[in-house]
mmCIF file of C-alpha atoms in Angstrom:
data_model
loop_
_atom_site.group_PDB
_atom_site.id
_atom_site.type_symbol
_atom_site.label_atom_id
_atom_site.label_comp_id
_atom_site.label_asym_id
_atom_site.label_seq_id
_atom_site.Cartn_x
_atom_site.Cartn_y
_atom_site.Cartn_z
ATOM 1 C CA MET U 20 -0.020 0.432 0.569
ATOM 2 C CA LYS U 21 1.440 2.903 -0.899
ATOM 3 C CA TYR U 22 1.918 6.630 1.575
ATOM 4 C CA ILE U 23 1.608 10.154 -0.533
ATOM 5 C CA LEU U 24 2.868 12.784 1.204
ATOM 6 C CA LEU U 25 1.497 15.668 -0.214
ATOM 7 C CA HIS U 26 3.178 19.674 0.635
ATOM 8 C CA GLY U 27 1.848 23.026 1.134
ATOM 9 C CA LEU U 28 2.109 25.628 -0.799
ATOM 10 C CA GLY U 29 5.699 27.661 -0.493
ATOM 11 C CA GLN U 30 6.790 23.840 0.227
ATOM 12 C CA THR U 31 8.625 21.656 -1.763
ATOM 13 C CA PRO U 32 8.820 17.045 -1.769
ATOM 14 C CA SER U 33 11.842 18.219 0.634
ATOM 15 C CA SER U 34 9.953 19.635 3.361
ATOM 16 C CA TRP U 35 8.553 15.295 4.728
ATOM 17 C CA LYS U 36 12.445 14.284 4.932
ATOM 18 C CA ASN U 37 12.547 14.557 7.648
ATOM 19 C CA THR U 38 8.838 13.054 8.331
ATOM 20 C CA VAL U 39 9.836 10.223 6.418
ATOM 21 C CA GLN U 40 13.153 9.045 7.804
ATOM 22 C CA ALA U 41 10.539 8.692 11.485
ATOM 23 C CA MET U 42 8.144 6.975 9.821
ATOM 24 C CA HIS U 43 7.770 3.026 8.938
ATOM 25 C CA HIS U 44 7.769 1.757 5.605
ATOM 26 C CA GLN U 45 9.609 4.165 3.647
ATOM 27 C CA SER U 46 10.436 2.417 0.027
ATOM 28 C CA ASP U 47 6.191 3.143 0.452
ATOM 29 C CA ILE U 48 5.526 6.715 1.168
ATOM 30 C CA LEU U 49 5.804 8.948 -2.329
ATOM 31 C CA CYS U 50 5.978 12.779 -1.392
ATOM 32 C CA PRO U 51 5.191 13.890 -5.273
ATOM 33 C CA ASP U 52 6.733 17.533 -6.208
ATOM 34 C CA LEU U 53 3.508 19.622 -7.511
ATOM 35 C CA SER U 54 4.813 22.299 -8.677
ATOM 36 C CA GLU U 55 5.473 19.670 -11.392
ATOM 37 C CA TRP U 56 2.336 18.952 -11.947
ATOM 38 C CA LEU U 57 1.763 21.688 -13.731
ATOM 39 C CA HIS U 58 4.620 21.967 -16.410
ATOM 40 C CA HIS U 59 2.969 23.547 -19.422
ATOM 41 C CA ALA U 60 -0.723 23.581 -17.752
ATOM 42 C CA GLU U 61 -2.790 26.163 -16.702
ATOM 43 C CA PRO U 62 -1.158 27.395 -12.955
ATOM 44 C CA CYS U 63 -5.011 26.890 -11.500
ATOM 45 C CA TYR U 64 -6.444 24.295 -8.591
ATOM 46 C CA ALA U 65 -8.265 22.601 -11.016
ATOM 47 C CA SER U 66 -5.358 21.343 -12.993
ATOM 48 C CA LEU U 67 -3.298 20.866 -9.854
ATOM 49 C CA TYR U 68 -6.682 18.325 -8.045
ATOM 50 C CA GLY U 69 -6.681 16.596 -12.192
ATOM 51 C CA ALA U 70 -3.531 16.059 -12.609
ATOM 52 C CA LEU U 71 -4.031 14.252 -8.597
ATOM 53 C CA GLU U 72 -6.561 12.062 -10.011
ATOM 54 C CA LYS U 73 -4.224 11.394 -12.730
ATOM 55 C CA TYR U 74 -1.895 10.670 -9.800
ATOM 56 C CA CYS U 75 -3.909 8.543 -7.281
ATOM 57 C CA GLY U 76 -5.447 7.092 -10.760
ATOM 58 C CA GLN U 77 -1.923 4.667 -11.738
ATOM 59 C CA PHE U 78 -1.931 2.298 -8.372
ATOM 60 C CA ASP U 79 -4.448 -0.509 -8.085
ATOM 61 C CA GLU U 80 -4.759 -1.005 -4.676
ATOM 62 C CA PRO U 81 -6.057 1.675 -1.761
ATOM 63 C CA ILE U 82 -3.979 4.395 -0.800
ATOM 64 C CA ASN U 83 -3.096 6.582 2.026
ATOM 65 C CA LEU U 84 -3.240 9.897 1.414
ATOM 66 C CA CYS U 85 -2.184 13.103 3.770
ATOM 67 C CA GLY U 86 -1.559 16.187 3.054
ATOM 68 C CA LEU U 87 -1.067 19.891 4.572
ATOM 69 C CA SER U 88 -2.235 23.277 3.737
ATOM 70 C CA LEU U 89 -2.407 22.491 -0.513
ATOM 71 C CA GLY U 90 -1.875 19.413 0.131
ATOM 72 C CA GLY U 91 -4.902 18.725 2.448
ATOM 73 C CA VAL U 92 -7.433 20.518 0.507
ATOM 74 C CA LEU U 93 -6.476 18.707 -2.107
ATOM 75 C CA ALA U 94 -6.517 15.389 -0.105
ATOM 76 C CA LEU U 95 -9.475 16.222 0.943
ATOM 77 C CA ASN U 96 -11.400 16.786 -2.377
ATOM 78 C CA TYR U 97 -10.039 13.528 -3.143
ATOM 79 C CA ALA U 98 -11.201 11.325 -0.843
ATOM 80 C CA ALA U 99 -14.612 13.012 -1.109
ATOM 81 C CA ALA U 100 -14.579 12.474 -4.557
ATOM 82 C CA HIS U 101 -13.007 8.698 -4.234
ATOM 83 C CA SER U 102 -14.142 7.264 -0.775
ATOM 84 C CA GLY U 103 -13.152 4.102 -1.955
ATOM 85 C CA LYS U 104 -9.498 4.862 -3.150
ATOM 86 C CA VAL U 105 -8.330 6.318 0.334
ATOM 87 C CA ASP U 106 -7.778 3.657 2.877
ATOM 88 C CA ALA U 107 -6.843 6.375 5.632
ATOM 89 C CA LEU U 108 -6.655 10.943 5.330
ATOM 90 C CA VAL U 109 -4.631 13.010 7.275
ATOM 91 C CA LEU U 110 -5.014 16.407 6.639
ATOM 92 C CA ILE U 111 -2.834 19.157 8.403
ATOM 93 C CA GLY U 112 -3.571 22.183 8.478
ATOM 94 C CA THR U 113 -6.133 22.141 6.070
ATOM 95 C CA GLN U 114 -9.117 24.397 5.223
ATOM 96 C CA VAL U 115 -12.909 22.772 5.025
ATOM 97 C CA SER U 116 -13.930 26.559 2.902
ATOM 98 C CA MET U 117 -11.604 28.794 1.526
ATOM 99 C CA PRO U 118 -11.168 31.953 3.624
ATOM 100 C CA LYS U 119 -11.470 34.617 1.132
ATOM 101 C CA ASN U 120 -10.693 37.818 2.792
ATOM 102 C CA MET U 121 -7.055 35.464 4.038
ATOM 103 C CA LEU U 122 -6.349 34.712 0.416
ATOM 104 C CA LYS U 123 -7.698 38.089 -1.029
ATOM 105 C CA PHE U 124 -5.114 39.496 1.349
ATOM 106 C CA GLN U 125 -2.077 37.135 0.781
ATOM 107 C CA ASN U 126 -2.111 37.419 -3.467
ATOM 108 C CA MET U 127 -1.620 41.226 -2.801
ATOM 109 C CA LEU U 128 1.053 40.028 -0.072
ATOM 110 C CA PHE U 129 2.581 37.803 -3.470
ATOM 111 C CA ARG U 130 2.304 40.384 -5.348
ATOM 112 C CA LEU U 131 3.926 43.016 -3.728
ATOM 113 C CA MET U 132 7.180 40.301 -3.683
ATOM 114 C CA PRO U 133 10.205 40.163 -6.264
ATOM 115 C CA ARG U 134 10.338 37.761 -8.751
ATOM 116 C CA SER U 135 13.255 35.759 -6.673
ATOM 117 C CA ALA U 136 11.100 35.587 -3.622
ATOM 118 C CA PHE U 137 9.409 32.527 -5.606
ATOM 119 C CA GLY U 138 12.673 31.231 -6.498
ATOM 120 C CA LYS U 139 11.889 28.083 -3.803
ATOM 121 C CA MET U 140 8.398 27.628 -3.539
ATOM 122 C CA GLY U 141 8.405 25.593 -7.433
ATOM 123 C CA PHE U 142 5.426 28.384 -8.834
ATOM 124 C CA ASP U 143 7.224 31.185 -9.926
ATOM 125 C CA LYS U 144 4.979 34.897 -8.589
ATOM 126 C CA LYS U 145 2.467 34.445 -11.091
ATOM 127 C CA GLY U 146 1.385 30.799 -10.171
ATOM 128 C CA VAL U 147 1.148 31.415 -6.951
ATOM 129 C CA ILE U 148 -1.106 34.251 -7.348
ATOM 130 C CA SER U 149 -3.352 32.472 -10.241
ATOM 131 C CA LEU U 150 -4.005 29.625 -8.268
ATOM 132 C CA CYS U 151 -4.688 30.623 -5.166
ATOM 133 C CA LYS U 152 -6.874 33.320 -6.581
ATOM 134 C CA SER U 153 -8.564 29.758 -8.638
ATOM 135 C CA MET U 154 -8.417 28.595 -4.538
ATOM 136 C CA MET U 155 -11.274 31.153 -3.421
ATOM 137 C CA ASP U 156 -14.871 29.700 -4.430
ATOM 138 C CA LEU U 157 -13.613 26.916 -2.939
ATOM 139 C CA ASP U 158 -15.829 25.255 -0.639
ATOM 140 C CA PHE U 159 -16.093 21.293 0.149
ATOM 141 C CA ARG U 160 -18.467 20.915 3.410
ATOM 142 C CA GLN U 161 -21.481 19.152 1.803
ATOM 143 C CA GLY U 162 -19.122 16.378 0.633
ATOM 144 C CA LEU U 163 -17.827 15.452 3.919
ATOM 145 C CA LYS U 164 -20.536 13.176 4.089
ATOM 146 C CA GLN U 165 -19.039 11.139 1.259
ATOM 147 C CA ILE U 166 -15.732 10.327 3.109
ATOM 148 C CA GLY U 167 -16.302 7.377 4.447
ATOM 149 C CA CYS U 168 -12.212 5.806 5.313
ATOM 150 C CA ARG U 169 -10.502 6.829 8.412
ATOM 151 C CA THR U 170 -9.096 10.448 8.862
ATOM 152 C CA LEU U 171 -7.198 12.135 10.925
ATOM 153 C CA VAL U 172 -6.647 15.755 11.066
ATOM 154 C CA LEU U 173 -4.090 17.856 12.928
ATOM 155 C CA CYS U 174 -3.075 21.474 13.689
ATOM 156 C CA GLY U 175 0.033 22.484 14.834
ATOM 157 C CA GLU U 176 -0.401 24.088 18.182
ATOM 158 C CA LYS U 177 0.571 27.447 17.572
ATOM 159 C CA ASP U 178 -1.911 27.840 14.006
ATOM 160 C CA THR U 179 -4.282 29.400 15.014
ATOM 161 C CA ALA U 180 -5.326 30.764 11.997
ATOM 162 C CA ASN U 181 -6.828 26.402 11.098
ATOM 163 C CA LYS U 182 -7.878 25.089 14.063
ATOM 164 C CA ARG U 183 -11.181 26.222 13.256
ATOM 165 C CA ALA U 184 -10.934 25.194 9.844
ATOM 166 C CA SER U 185 -9.751 21.850 12.138
ATOM 167 C CA LEU U 186 -12.117 21.635 14.589
ATOM 168 C CA GLU U 187 -14.878 21.666 11.789
ATOM 169 C CA LEU U 188 -13.192 18.813 9.597
ATOM 170 C CA LYS U 189 -13.194 16.375 12.744
ATOM 171 C CA GLU U 190 -17.255 17.202 13.991
ATOM 172 C CA ARG U 191 -18.181 16.794 10.435
ATOM 173 C CA ILE U 192 -16.130 13.441 8.917
ATOM 174 C CA GLN U 193 -17.552 10.459 10.020
ATOM 175 C CA ASN U 194 -15.065 8.670 12.032
ATOM 176 C CA ALA U 195 -12.310 11.604 11.966
ATOM 177 C CA GLN U 196 -10.233 12.061 14.814
ATOM 178 C CA PHE U 197 -8.005 15.161 15.713
ATOM 179 C CA LEU U 198 -5.427 15.161 17.658
ATOM 180 C CA MET U 199 -2.486 18.465 18.384
ATOM 181 C CA ILE U 200 1.315 18.617 17.848
ATOM 182 C CA PRO U 201 2.560 20.630 20.532
ATOM 183 C CA ASN U 202 5.215 23.653 19.834
ATOM 184 C CA ALA U 203 4.892 23.361 16.228
ATOM 185 C CA GLY U 204 3.230 26.142 14.242
ATOM 186 C CA HIS U 205 0.799 25.497 10.349
ATOM 187 C CA GLU U 206 4.571 23.884 8.212
ATOM 188 C CA VAL U 207 4.071 20.832 11.258
ATOM 189 C CA ASN U 208 6.440 18.765 9.151
ATOM 190 C CA ILE U 209 9.167 21.388 9.599
ATOM 191 C CA ASP U 210 8.876 22.240 12.909
ATOM 192 C CA ALA U 211 8.107 18.834 14.521
ATOM 193 C CA PRO U 212 8.762 16.250 11.678
ATOM 194 C CA ALA U 213 9.422 13.414 14.092
ATOM 195 C CA ALA U 214 6.893 13.759 16.308
ATOM 196 C CA LEU U 215 4.537 14.079 13.166
ATOM 197 C CA GLY U 216 6.232 10.927 12.012
ATOM 198 C CA GLU U 217 5.785 9.080 15.039
ATOM 199 C CA ARG U 218 1.719 10.932 15.440
ATOM 200 C CA LEU U 219 1.322 8.950 11.548
ATOM 201 C CA ASN U 220 2.967 5.925 11.918
ATOM 202 C CA ILE U 221 0.547 5.165 15.501
ATOM 203 C CA PHE U 222 -2.890 5.925 13.048
ATOM 204 C CA PHE U 223 -1.575 4.415 9.665
ATOM 205 C CA HIS U 224 -1.231 0.154 10.917
ATOM 206 C CA ALA U 225 -3.596 0.850 14.332
ATOM 207 C CA ASP U 226 -5.030 -1.765 12.533
ATOM 208 C CA ILE U 227 -2.553 -4.085 11.425
#
């Protein structure tokens, strides 16, 4: 069984490196580069999600999905649309409905930043702005009842911007658990990778 870890906007696959080192079955863990999925494609959420569907479609057996922030939104979307394909789901710092005002403010800041500041993000400046703009109307509340797999909702203790959404996901998704990761902000895979890796081990292998 494959374990697919989806990174957040502003991150790269290497953002999972220390988390993966703390996990079991490392040869079955995949950390795709989301920015590569948009090469030669319009930089928008629909293109990114379509690429995720194609990526996951290559596996015959059910998969385990874990996503942080943007990666969490993608994982949530996929699990709701393909309930029989996902064996276990982990959502980290994930919004169930996009906060429009926050995204607008974020995009305003992105427009003021120099292009060089986007070098390590995988996406270029235009792509980041376009992607964020395309996500403003996303709302997955109606689809949450379609998620039947085991679900773990995680949030960094210091990630105040996503605590409410995390609690909402826990309440609305059947059989969902909610846990806080101590001493971590939004980027839990960077702030507390070992603790996150151990928590994923416990959750993914609970029924083995």
